PDB file of C-alpha atoms in Angstrom:
ATOM      1  CA  MET A  10      14.270  19.263 -42.954  1.00 47.00           C
ATOM      2  CA  THR A  11      13.961  16.052 -44.964  1.00 57.00           C
ATOM      3  CA  ALA A  12      10.645  14.346 -45.602  1.00 76.00           C
ATOM      4  CA  GLY A  13      11.477  11.621 -43.103  1.00 93.00           C
ATOM      5  CA  LEU A  14      10.893   7.914 -43.614  1.00 97.00           C
ATOM      6  CA  SER A  15       8.755   6.427 -46.361  1.00 97.00           C
ATOM      7  CA  ARG A  16       5.989   4.007 -45.370  1.00 96.00           C
ATOM      8  CA  ALA A  17       8.215   1.055 -46.252  1.00 96.00           C
ATOM      9  CA  GLN A  18      11.119   2.471 -44.238  1.00 97.00           C
ATOM     10  CA  LEU A  19       8.807   3.098 -41.296  1.00 98.00           C
ATOM     11  CA  ALA A  20       7.635  -0.520 -41.470  1.00 98.00           C
ATOM     12  CA  ARG A  21      11.258  -1.634 -41.536  1.00 98.00           C
ATOM     13  CA  ARG A  22      12.004   0.511 -38.495  1.00 97.00           C
ATOM     14  CA  VAL A  23       9.128  -0.999 -36.509  1.00 98.00           C
ATOM     15  CA  ALA A  24      10.033  -4.529 -37.617  1.00 98.00           C
ATOM     16  CA  ASP A  25      13.573  -4.029 -36.307  1.00 97.00           C
ATOM     17  CA  ASP A  26      12.179  -3.745 -32.770  1.00 98.00           C
ATOM     18  CA  LEU A  27      10.038  -6.878 -32.872  1.00 98.00           C
ATOM     19  CA  GLU A  28      11.264  -9.726 -30.708  1.00 98.00           C
ATOM     20  CA  ASP A  29      11.658 -13.340 -31.705  1.00 98.00           C
ATOM     21  CA  GLY A  30       8.583 -15.421 -30.996  1.00 97.00           C
ATOM     22  CA  TRP A  31       6.151 -12.528 -30.653  1.00 98.00           C
ATOM     23  CA  CYS A  32       2.558 -12.843 -31.796  1.00 98.00           C
ATOM     24  CA  VAL A  33       1.795  -9.473 -33.393  1.00 98.00           C
ATOM     25  CA  ASN A  34      -1.516  -8.064 -34.567  1.00 97.00           C
ATOM     26  CA  VAL A  35      -1.272  -5.613 -37.458  1.00 96.00           C
ATOM     27  CA  GLY A  36      -3.994  -2.996 -37.812  1.00 90.00           C
ATOM     28  CA  ILE A  37      -5.392  -1.464 -40.971  1.00 90.00           C
ATOM     29  CA  GLY A  38      -3.218   1.073 -42.755  1.00 90.00           C
ATOM     30  CA  ALA A  39       0.564   1.316 -42.553  1.00 93.00           C
ATOM     31  CA  PRO A  40       0.910  -1.588 -40.045  1.00 96.00           C
ATOM     32  CA  LEU A  41      -0.227  -3.990 -42.782  1.00 96.00           C
ATOM     33  CA  LEU A  42       3.209  -3.481 -44.359  1.00 97.00           C
ATOM     34  CA  LEU A  43       4.911  -5.306 -41.477  1.00 98.00           C
ATOM     35  CA  PRO A  44       4.502  -8.875 -42.828  1.00 97.00           C
ATOM     36  CA  GLU A  45       6.428  -7.701 -45.905  1.00 96.00           C
ATOM     37  CA  GLN A  46       9.506  -7.081 -43.768  1.00 96.00           C
ATOM     38  CA  HIS A  47      12.104  -9.817 -43.456  1.00 92.00           C
ATOM     39  CA  THR A  48      13.302 -10.330 -39.881  1.00 92.00           C
ATOM     40  CA  PRO A  49      16.477 -12.482 -39.981  1.00 92.00           C
ATOM     41  CA  GLY A  50      16.840 -14.687 -36.943  1.00 94.00           C
ATOM     42  CA  LYS A  51      13.351 -13.881 -35.721  1.00 96.00           C
ATOM     43  CA  GLU A  52      10.105 -15.766 -36.060  1.00 96.00           C
ATOM     44  CA  ILE A  53       7.221 -13.286 -35.904  1.00 97.00           C
ATOM     45  CA  LEU A  54       3.690 -14.653 -35.956  1.00 97.00           C
ATOM     46  CA  TYR A  55       1.378 -12.068 -37.504  1.00 98.00           C
ATOM     47  CA  HIS A  56      -2.282 -12.028 -36.505  1.00 97.00           C
ATOM     48  CA  CYS A  57      -5.138 -10.373 -38.393  1.00 94.00           C
ATOM     49  CA  GLU A  58      -8.324  -9.666 -36.504  1.00 92.00           C
ATOM     50  CA  HIS A  59     -10.654 -11.213 -39.076  1.00 91.00           C
ATOM     51  CA  GLY A  60      -9.252 -14.660 -38.320  1.00 94.00           C
ATOM     52  CA  LEU A  61      -5.720 -15.407 -39.547  1.00 96.00           C
ATOM     53  CA  LEU A  62      -2.597 -16.327 -37.631  1.00 97.00           C
ATOM     54  CA  GLY A  63       0.674 -16.798 -39.500  1.00 97.00           C
ATOM     55  CA  VAL A  64       0.265 -14.129 -42.168  1.00 97.00           C
ATOM     56  CA  GLY A  65       3.043 -13.753 -44.720  1.00 96.00           C
ATOM     57  CA  PRO A  66       3.835 -11.208 -47.436  1.00 96.00           C
ATOM     58  CA  ALA A  67       1.797 -10.555 -50.554  1.00 95.00           C
ATOM     59  CA  PRO A  68       1.900 -13.410 -53.076  1.00 96.00           C
ATOM     60  CA  ALA A  69       4.375 -13.210 -55.931  1.00 93.00           C
ATOM     61  CA  GLY A  70       1.925 -14.803 -58.361  1.00 91.00           C
ATOM     62  CA  GLU A  71      -1.833 -15.177 -58.654  1.00 93.00           C
ATOM     63  CA  PRO A  72      -3.463 -14.309 -55.308  1.00 94.00           C
ATOM     64  CA  ASP A  73      -5.979 -16.497 -53.543  1.00 94.00           C
ATOM     65  CA  PRO A  74      -9.093 -14.282 -53.203  1.00 93.00           C
ATOM     66  CA  ASP A  75      -9.949 -16.014 -49.927  1.00 92.00           C
ATOM     67  CA  VAL A  76      -6.628 -15.143 -48.283  1.00 95.00           C
ATOM     68  CA  THR A  77      -6.484 -11.454 -47.421  1.00 95.00           C
ATOM     69  CA  ASP A  78      -5.375  -9.259 -44.543  1.00 94.00           C
ATOM     70  CA  ALA A  79      -7.659  -6.984 -42.517  1.00 89.00           C
ATOM     71  CA  GLY A  80      -7.465  -4.376 -45.280  1.00 90.00           C
ATOM     72  CA  LYS A  81      -8.586  -6.927 -47.911  1.00 92.00           C
ATOM     73  CA  ASN A  82      -5.126  -6.998 -49.495  1.00 95.00           C
ATOM     74  CA  PRO A  83      -3.934 -10.403 -50.790  1.00 96.00           C
ATOM     75  CA  VAL A  84      -1.436 -12.137 -48.503  1.00 97.00           C
ATOM     76  CA  THR A  85       0.160 -15.541 -48.127  1.00 97.00           C
ATOM     77  CA  LEU A  86      -0.016 -17.980 -45.240  1.00 96.00           C
ATOM     78  CA  LEU A  87       3.198 -19.290 -43.716  1.00 95.00           C
ATOM     79  CA  ASP A  88       3.760 -22.939 -42.822  1.00 94.00           C
ATOM     80  CA  GLY A  89       1.673 -23.769 -39.769  1.00 94.00           C
ATOM     81  CA  ALA A  90      -0.737 -20.857 -40.268  1.00 97.00           C
ATOM     82  CA  ALA A  91      -4.306 -21.119 -38.993  1.00 96.00           C
ATOM     83  CA  SER A  92      -7.632 -19.585 -39.915  1.00 95.00           C
ATOM     84  CA  PHE A  93     -10.608 -19.303 -37.585  1.00 95.00           C
ATOM     85  CA  ASP A  94     -13.790 -17.356 -37.011  1.00 95.00           C
ATOM     86  CA  SER A  95     -13.890 -13.840 -35.607  1.00 91.00           C
ATOM     87  CA  SER A  96     -15.086 -14.969 -32.176  1.00 94.00           C
ATOM     88  CA  LEU A  97     -11.904 -16.990 -31.654  1.00 96.00           C
ATOM     89  CA  SER A  98      -9.815 -14.210 -33.166  1.00 95.00           C
ATOM     90  CA  PHE A  99     -11.151 -11.718 -30.650  1.00 94.00           C
ATOM     91  CA  ALA A 100     -10.811 -14.222 -27.824  1.00 95.00           C
ATOM     92  CA  ILE A 101      -7.089 -14.213 -28.677  1.00 95.00           C
ATOM     93  CA  ALA A 102      -7.046 -10.409 -28.556  1.00 94.00           C
ATOM     94  CA  ARG A 103      -9.146 -10.006 -25.417  1.00 94.00           C
ATOM     95  CA  GLY A 104      -7.447 -12.869 -23.617  1.00 94.00           C
ATOM     96  CA  GLY A 105      -4.024 -11.235 -23.550  1.00 95.00           C
ATOM     97  CA  ARG A 106      -2.547 -13.705 -26.054  1.00 96.00           C
ATOM     98  CA  LEU A 107      -1.069 -11.000 -28.285  1.00 98.00           C
ATOM     99  CA  ASP A 108       2.418  -9.850 -27.400  1.00 98.00           C
ATOM    100  CA  LEU A 109       1.869  -6.681 -29.394  1.00 98.00           C
ATOM    101  CA  CYS A 110      -0.589  -4.868 -31.586  1.00 98.00           C
ATOM    102  CA  VAL A 111       0.592  -2.223 -34.024  1.00 98.00           C
ATOM    103  CA  LEU A 112      -2.117   0.289 -34.860  1.00 97.00           C
ATOM    104  CA  GLY A 113      -2.465   3.370 -36.975  1.00 96.00           C
ATOM    105  CA  ALA A 114      -3.673   6.519 -35.254  1.00 96.00           C
ATOM    106  CA  LEU A 115      -5.403   9.805 -35.913  1.00 96.00           C
ATOM    107  CA  GLN A 116      -4.121  11.266 -32.649  1.00 98.00           C
ATOM    108  CA  VAL A 117      -2.068  10.189 -29.645  1.00 98.00           C
ATOM    109  CA  GLY A 118      -2.171  12.166 -26.406  1.00 98.00           C
ATOM    110  CA  GLU A 119       0.862  12.920 -24.266  1.00 98.00           C
ATOM    111  CA  ASN A 120      -0.867  10.809 -21.594  1.00 98.00           C
ATOM    112  CA  GLY A 121      -0.930   7.725 -23.851  1.00 98.00           C
ATOM    113  CA  ASP A 122      -4.521   8.080 -25.017  1.00 98.00           C
ATOM    114  CA  LEU A 123      -5.274   6.731 -28.492  1.00 98.00           C
ATOM    115  CA  ALA A 124      -7.814   8.003 -31.032  1.00 97.00           C
ATOM    116  CA  ASN A 125      -7.995   6.073 -34.282  1.00 95.00           C
ATOM    117  CA  TRP A 126     -11.594   5.288 -35.205  1.00 93.00           C
ATOM    118  CA  LEU A 127     -13.425   8.525 -36.009  1.00 91.00           C
ATOM    119  CA  VAL A 128     -12.732  11.951 -37.433  1.00 87.00           C
ATOM    120  CA  PRO A 129     -15.673  14.069 -36.229  1.00 87.00           C
ATOM    121  CA  GLY A 130     -18.064  14.515 -39.135  1.00 86.00           C
ATOM    122  CA  GLY A 131     -16.613  11.528 -40.977  1.00 86.00           C
ATOM    123  CA  ASN A 132     -17.586   7.884 -41.249  1.00 83.00           C
ATOM    124  CA  PRO A 133     -16.763   5.729 -38.222  1.00 81.00           C
ATOM    125  CA  GLY A 134     -14.337   2.833 -38.590  1.00 76.00           C
ATOM    126  CA  VAL A 135     -14.438   1.057 -35.240  1.00 75.00           C
ATOM    127  CA  GLY A 136     -13.218  -2.380 -36.335  1.00 78.00           C
ATOM    128  CA  GLY A 137     -11.433  -4.236 -33.562  1.00 87.00           C
ATOM    129  CA  ALA A 138      -9.091  -1.489 -32.391  1.00 90.00           C
ATOM    130  CA  MET A 139     -10.769  -1.057 -29.007  1.00 93.00           C
ATOM    131  CA  ASP A 140     -10.436  -4.743 -28.171  1.00 95.00           C
ATOM    132  CA  LEU A 141      -6.842  -4.821 -29.378  1.00 95.00           C
ATOM    133  CA  ALA A 142      -5.837  -1.654 -27.542  1.00 95.00           C
ATOM    134  CA  VAL A 143      -6.886  -3.037 -24.162  1.00 94.00           C
ATOM    135  CA  GLY A 144      -6.207  -6.733 -24.775  1.00 96.00           C
ATOM    136  CA  ALA A 145      -2.692  -6.793 -26.207  1.00 97.00           C
ATOM    137  CA  ARG A 146       0.302  -6.812 -23.858  1.00 98.00           C
ATOM    138  CA  ARG A 147       1.851  -3.879 -25.726  1.00 98.00           C
ATOM    139  CA  VAL A 148       0.436  -1.217 -28.052  1.00 98.00           C
ATOM    140  CA  TRP A 149       2.645   0.508 -30.604  1.00 98.00           C
ATOM    141  CA  VAL A 150       1.373   3.228 -32.903  1.00 98.00           C
ATOM    142  CA  MET A 151       2.681   3.577 -36.452  1.00 98.00           C
ATOM    143  CA  MET A 152       1.628   6.824 -38.140  1.00 97.00           C
ATOM    144  CA  THR A 153       2.653   9.988 -39.927  1.00 97.00           C
ATOM    145  CA  HIS A 154       3.798  12.758 -37.614  1.00 98.00           C
ATOM    146  CA  LEU A 155       1.333  15.247 -39.135  1.00 97.00           C
ATOM    147  CA  ASP A 156      -2.177  14.821 -40.483  1.00 96.00           C
ATOM    148  CA  LYS A 157      -3.226  15.691 -44.030  1.00 94.00           C
ATOM    149  CA  ARG A 158      -3.717  19.327 -43.036  1.00 94.00           C
ATOM    150  CA  GLY A 159      -0.288  19.586 -41.466  1.00 96.00           C
ATOM    151  CA  ASN A 160      -1.534  19.437 -37.872  1.00 97.00           C
ATOM    152  CA  PRO A 161       0.421  17.514 -35.206  1.00 98.00           C
ATOM    153  CA  LYS A 162      -0.949  14.064 -34.416  1.00 98.00           C
ATOM    154  CA  LEU A 163       0.947  13.929 -31.133  1.00 98.00           C
ATOM    155  CA  ARG A 164      -1.316  16.118 -29.007  1.00 98.00           C
ATOM    156  CA  LYS A 165      -1.483  17.373 -25.447  1.00 98.00           C
ATOM    157  CA  ARG A 166      -4.897  15.729 -25.335  1.00 98.00           C
ATOM    158  CA  CYS A 167      -6.781  13.913 -28.066  1.00 98.00           C
ATOM    159  CA  THR A 168      -9.643  15.957 -29.487  1.00 97.00           C
ATOM    160  CA  PHE A 169     -11.126  13.030 -31.439  1.00 96.00           C
ATOM    161  CA  PRO A 170     -13.207  10.266 -29.800  1.00 95.00           C
ATOM    162  CA  LEU A 171     -10.929   7.891 -27.915  1.00 96.00           C
ATOM    163  CA  THR A 172     -10.166   4.289 -28.728  1.00 96.00           C
ATOM    164  CA  GLY A 173      -8.462   3.704 -25.387  1.00 96.00           C
ATOM    165  CA  ARG A 174      -7.157   5.686 -22.419  1.00 97.00           C
ATOM    166  CA  GLY A 175      -3.455   5.492 -21.603  1.00 98.00           C
ATOM    167  CA  VAL A 176      -2.925   2.405 -23.760  1.00 98.00           C
ATOM    168  CA  VAL A 177      -0.003   3.459 -25.992  1.00 98.00           C
ATOM    169  CA  ASP A 178       3.508   2.233 -25.167  1.00 98.00           C
ATOM    170  CA  ARG A 179       5.434   3.526 -28.195  1.00 98.00           C
ATOM    171  CA  VAL A 180       4.858   5.791 -31.179  1.00 98.00           C
ATOM    172  CA  TYR A 181       6.713   5.386 -34.464  1.00 98.00           C
ATOM    173  CA  THR A 182       6.261   8.223 -36.950  1.00 98.00           C
ATOM    174  CA  ASP A 183       7.949   9.096 -40.215  1.00 98.00           C
ATOM    175  CA  LEU A 184      10.021  11.648 -38.248  1.00 98.00           C
ATOM    176  CA  ALA A 185      10.735  10.115 -34.849  1.00 98.00           C
ATOM    177  CA  VAL A 186      10.294   7.359 -32.294  1.00 98.00           C
ATOM    178  CA  PHE A 187       8.698   8.129 -28.929  1.00 98.00           C
ATOM    179  CA  GLU A 188       8.258   5.887 -25.919  1.00 98.00           C
ATOM    180  CA  PHE A 189       6.265   6.235 -22.724  1.00 98.00           C
ATOM    181  CA  VAL A 190       8.773   5.872 -19.888  1.00 97.00           C
ATOM    182  CA  ASP A 191       7.182   5.779 -16.448  1.00 97.00           C
ATOM    183  CA  GLY A 192       4.157   7.398 -18.050  1.00 96.00           C
ATOM    184  CA  VAL A 193       6.128  10.247 -19.630  1.00 98.00           C
ATOM    185  CA  LEU A 194       6.281  10.698 -23.399  1.00 98.00           C
ATOM    186  CA  THR A 195       9.960  10.488 -24.309  1.00 98.00           C
ATOM    187  CA  LEU A 196      11.731  11.172 -27.608  1.00 98.00           C
ATOM    188  CA  ARG A 197      14.007   8.208 -28.263  1.00 98.00           C
ATOM    189  CA  GLU A 198      15.103   8.693 -31.855  1.00 98.00           C
ATOM    190  CA  CYS A 199      14.900  11.080 -34.804  1.00 97.00           C
ATOM    191  CA  ALA A 200      14.642   9.877 -38.386  1.00 97.00           C
ATOM    192  CA  PRO A 201      17.704  10.428 -40.582  1.00 95.00           C
ATOM    193  CA  GLY A 202      18.047  14.130 -41.407  1.00 94.00           C
ATOM    194  CA  VAL A 203      15.634  15.163 -38.640  1.00 96.00           C
ATOM    195  CA  THR A 204      16.823  16.918 -35.485  1.00 96.00           C
ATOM    196  CA  PRO A 205      15.098  17.336 -32.112  1.00 97.00           C
ATOM    197  CA  GLU A 206      14.786  21.040 -32.926  1.00 97.00           C
ATOM    198  CA  ASP A 207      12.885  20.187 -36.109  1.00 97.00           C
ATOM    199  CA  LEU A 208      10.268  18.327 -34.091  1.00 98.00           C
ATOM    200  CA  VAL A 209       9.405  21.144 -31.706  1.00 97.00           C
ATOM    201  CA  PRO A 210       6.987  23.070 -33.994  1.00 97.00           C
ATOM    202  CA  LEU A 211       5.557  19.795 -35.344  1.00 98.00           C
ATOM    203  CA  THR A 212       4.640  18.257 -31.979  1.00 98.00           C
ATOM    204  CA  GLU A 213       1.935  19.665 -29.720  1.00 98.00           C
ATOM    205  CA  ALA A 214       2.510  17.115 -26.973  1.00 98.00           C
ATOM    206  CA  THR A 215       4.972  17.846 -24.208  1.00 98.00           C
ATOM    207  CA  TYR A 216       7.813  15.332 -24.093  1.00 98.00           C
ATOM    208  CA  ARG A 217      11.262  14.860 -22.676  1.00 98.00           C
ATOM    209  CA  ILE A 218      14.329  13.949 -24.716  1.00 98.00           C
ATOM    210  CA  ASP A 219      16.378  10.832 -24.018  1.00 98.00           C
ATOM    211  CA  LEU A 220      17.851   9.800 -27.361  1.00 97.00           C
ATOM    212  CA  GLN A 221      19.100   6.280 -28.005  1.00 91.00           C
ATOM    213  CA  THR A 222      21.678   5.440 -30.682  1.00 74.00           C
ATOM    214  CA  ARG A 223      20.910   2.864 -33.357  1.00 67.00           C
ATOM    215  CA  GLY A 224      21.554   2.146 -37.012  1.00 49.00           C
ATOM    216  CA  VAL A 225      19.989   4.049 -39.898  1.00 43.00           C
ATOM    217  CA  PRO A 226      17.057   2.240 -41.614  1.00 44.00           C
ATOM    218  CA  ALA A 227      17.786   0.836 -45.038  1.00 38.00           C
TER     219      ALA A 227
END
């Protein structure tokens, strides 16, 4: 089996599914790569929880130290961008103004539960994920299929503390795309070189298979 998609290819794959005009929050980790992706014919308004709307890619030249994403990486601001305090930023999230949030995850349950803020015994990283997970109109997860120890991150039930119950709509991993259809975890797509049979020993969650055909990521 191949290694699956790189982080950049995974970001490209997620970006391909974004819809024109969406306001999209990008969480810390791999989702922060999304503003780097060009989306021809689409205007995507990226939101960062610390108070930016209209985030663009990393600067080509000298960065402005006051313009960073939620992971403190330098970014640019697109024409018409806005900055504001965290109270307004979270009012946007909690008020259902976000069409989508894309979050990283430690585990996702087959029932749509999300765990992404604490590995037991580690340092907590709550951030704004709980507000985003329940406030956004859609929640997509962008993560590796396995954790650093080779354990499946798609689980029958999350064993880590939960961020939200039943909040996940789609899961994009380096090996596959899953979607919750009528509450059932469904395999929609395998990464190039990956087969449904390859995923069986790498996925603890129970899922059904309903593959959709699409182009291969660049």
